[in-house]
């Protein structure tokens, strides 16, 4: 079955460290998204990609970067982790150009101390 | 400024009764609305959607109603079951003809539904 996997599922790091969260999908979807979920804010879009070598900034992109070298993967990098980036991160893929629905991964809980 | 609002952070309902989750929006350029359900420690899963050209969409126990003039939509679950206990997110998409980005969704903060046996 097609799926989205995220790794690690839990991560504790220190302020100032670089952190990369992995997202891998076997849906063969062109559209991929990264969200963060925080209490009182719901899901907020960080970065998104419509295909290989395409990346775009979302609502809360400061301090994050992504790269898309193939269809299956969209890693999210925190260049210099900050305590404000403690959150649960979700990767998602879009089923078609209309974005009628998105499929989400299980999430990564990141704690920045 | 929040474009998709779920003003009730939580809702408690008795098993077998109706659950009504509400969502308000401010952007007239939204053309598609979706509901997602999220269990703890899992990613959100798609539940049901509705196009702005419709006012109702039904899928089994789940019905979504859209009132464009009031910029309001609601999700009805009938009958409610304990397994429906989860956080429900309302999401909306901006019409691509009005500057919306392909496939990007704007989410509300979520409503936690508890269905008691």
XYZ file of C-alpha atoms in Angstrom:
230
model
C 0.000 0.000 0.000
C 1.118 3.544 -0.725
C 2.093 5.520 2.324
C 3.896 8.504 3.817
C 6.612 7.906 6.373
C 8.286 10.450 8.590
C 11.471 10.019 10.561
C 12.361 10.340 13.269
C 9.019 10.162 15.079
C 10.491 11.908 18.098
C 13.531 14.166 18.303
C 15.102 16.191 21.091
C 17.778 18.683 20.133
C 19.523 21.742 21.476
C 19.176 25.356 20.485
C 21.429 26.248 17.571
C 21.746 22.728 16.171
C 20.825 21.899 12.599
C 18.024 19.355 12.372
C 16.604 17.539 9.365
C 13.226 15.831 9.399
C 12.648 13.250 6.703
C 9.487 12.673 4.696
C 9.153 9.848 2.199
C 6.074 9.015 0.144
C 5.202 6.138 -2.151
C 1.998 7.710 -3.512
C 3.944 9.181 -6.446
C 2.245 12.526 -5.803
C 3.848 15.646 -7.207
C 2.643 17.950 -4.428
C 4.251 17.738 -1.006
C 3.757 19.940 2.036
C 5.203 20.516 5.483
C 3.017 21.758 8.330
C 3.551 22.405 11.992
C 0.862 21.934 14.592
C 0.867 23.983 17.758
C -1.707 24.324 20.486
C -3.987 27.219 19.658
C -2.796 27.496 16.057
C -3.995 24.414 14.249
C -1.948 23.408 11.216
C 0.258 26.030 9.595
C 2.039 25.616 6.273
C 5.842 25.859 6.365
C 6.997 24.963 2.839
C 5.584 23.156 -0.138
C 6.707 21.670 -3.429
C 4.833 21.021 -6.670
C 7.505 18.781 -8.148
C 11.182 17.963 -8.406
C 13.396 21.013 -7.887
C 10.375 23.165 -7.021
C 10.052 24.662 -3.514
C 7.887 27.457 -2.132
C 7.534 29.276 1.165
C 4.441 28.906 3.241
C 2.953 30.945 6.046
C 5.684 30.208 8.629
C 8.824 29.508 6.612
C 11.391 31.551 8.569
C 14.120 29.303 9.962
C 13.186 26.357 7.737
C 14.309 25.121 4.344
C 13.386 22.252 2.030
C 14.823 20.659 -1.084
C 13.187 18.352 -3.612
C 15.623 16.181 -5.533
C 13.148 13.410 -6.360
C 9.412 12.762 -6.276
C 9.461 10.648 -3.129
C 11.272 12.851 -0.612
C 10.929 16.317 0.862
C 13.290 16.754 3.825
C 12.695 19.717 6.138
C 15.783 21.374 7.622
C 15.921 23.665 10.615
C 19.124 25.583 10.008
C 19.620 26.651 13.633
C 16.957 25.206 15.904
C 15.157 27.573 18.268
C 12.860 26.807 21.211
C 10.010 28.407 19.249
C 10.347 25.557 16.766
C 9.302 22.976 19.333
C 6.242 21.517 17.669
C 4.715 18.540 15.922
C 5.599 18.469 12.242
C 3.460 16.842 9.580
C 4.357 16.035 6.031
C 1.548 15.716 3.486
C 1.134 14.923 -0.190
C -1.449 16.284 -2.608
C -3.415 13.900 -4.746
C -3.858 16.163 -7.789
C -3.382 19.670 -9.143
C -6.663 20.758 -7.607
C -5.470 19.902 -4.121
C -8.825 18.419 -3.317
C -7.398 16.463 -0.454
C -4.072 15.822 1.164
C -2.661 12.692 2.768
C -0.711 13.192 5.957
C 2.179 11.341 7.507
C 2.180 10.293 11.172
C 4.116 13.331 12.353
C 7.428 14.095 14.066
C 7.462 15.543 17.559
C 10.430 17.889 17.856
C 11.606 19.371 21.133
C 14.249 22.094 21.113
C 15.871 22.622 24.509
C -5.742 37.362 10.748
C -7.428 34.000 10.899
C -9.283 33.162 7.704
C -10.738 29.859 8.931
C -12.193 29.885 12.414
C -13.353 27.054 14.612
C -14.596 28.906 17.641
C -15.386 25.885 19.785
C -12.203 24.247 21.059
C -14.151 21.268 22.373
C -17.501 19.520 22.145
C -18.928 16.682 24.208
C -21.774 14.531 22.897
C -23.556 11.399 24.061
C -23.206 8.279 21.949
C -26.035 7.965 19.437
C -26.787 11.680 19.379
C -25.851 14.189 16.698
C -22.509 15.999 16.748
C -22.382 19.373 15.036
C -19.006 20.972 14.454
C -18.922 24.506 13.144
C -16.502 26.479 11.014
C -16.585 30.110 9.882
C -14.458 31.714 7.225
C -13.710 35.225 6.087
C -12.260 34.841 2.581
C -14.875 34.967 -0.181
C -12.358 33.467 -2.584
C -12.426 30.049 -0.940
C -13.826 27.551 -3.436
C -13.388 24.245 -1.662
C -13.752 23.137 1.947
C -12.569 19.993 3.677
C -12.857 18.334 7.058
C -10.045 16.302 8.538
C -10.099 14.061 11.589
C -7.063 13.583 13.793
C -6.446 10.997 16.491
C -3.662 11.510 19.044
C -0.183 10.629 17.781
C -1.438 10.234 14.210
C -1.581 12.478 11.178
C -4.871 14.063 10.090
C -7.013 11.972 7.763
C -9.393 13.315 5.153
C -13.041 12.953 6.099
C -15.313 14.816 3.723
C -15.275 17.838 1.438
C -17.613 20.222 -0.331
C -17.289 22.505 -3.306
C -18.465 26.093 -2.988
C -21.042 25.460 -5.704
C -22.882 23.025 -3.445
C -24.633 23.463 -0.124
C -24.586 19.895 1.119
C -22.481 16.771 0.784
C -23.219 13.501 2.514
C -21.085 10.430 3.118
C -22.572 7.830 5.407
C -22.897 9.247 8.908
C -21.119 12.457 7.909
C -22.767 15.451 6.258
C -21.231 18.814 5.552
C -23.414 21.870 5.045
C -22.207 25.081 3.447
C -23.901 28.466 3.845
C -21.981 30.792 1.554
C -23.936 33.906 2.438
C -23.062 33.408 6.091
C -19.555 32.121 5.296
C -20.282 29.182 7.527
C -19.994 25.441 7.230
C -20.833 22.664 9.607
C -20.097 18.982 9.929
C -22.879 16.743 11.213
C -22.164 13.279 12.545
C -25.223 11.102 13.045
C -25.269 8.938 15.039
C -22.124 9.770 16.993
C -19.943 6.893 18.087
C -17.142 6.720 20.679
C -14.688 6.057 17.839
C -15.522 9.511 16.465
C -13.732 11.076 19.434
C -10.920 13.048 17.819
C -9.868 16.545 16.840
C -11.658 17.814 13.739
C -10.032 20.395 11.484
C -11.859 22.520 8.987
C -9.768 23.538 5.958
C -10.328 25.746 2.923
C -8.701 26.330 -0.438
C -8.455 29.630 -2.300
C -9.787 29.540 -5.863
C -6.769 29.327 -8.187
C -8.454 31.862 -10.472
C -8.170 34.371 -7.635
C -4.569 33.864 -6.691
C -4.813 30.622 -4.786
C -1.823 28.342 -4.887
C -2.204 24.864 -6.285
C -3.368 22.556 -3.569
C -2.644 24.814 -0.600
C -5.065 24.578 2.282
C -5.744 26.921 5.181
C -6.696 25.148 8.387
C -8.707 26.151 11.420
C -7.446 25.501 14.930
C -9.541 22.385 15.393
C -12.371 21.207 17.647
C -11.890 18.294 20.002
C -14.934 16.035 19.931
C -15.588 13.648 22.791
C -18.338 11.080 22.343
C -19.332 9.521 25.639
C -20.749 5.982 25.802
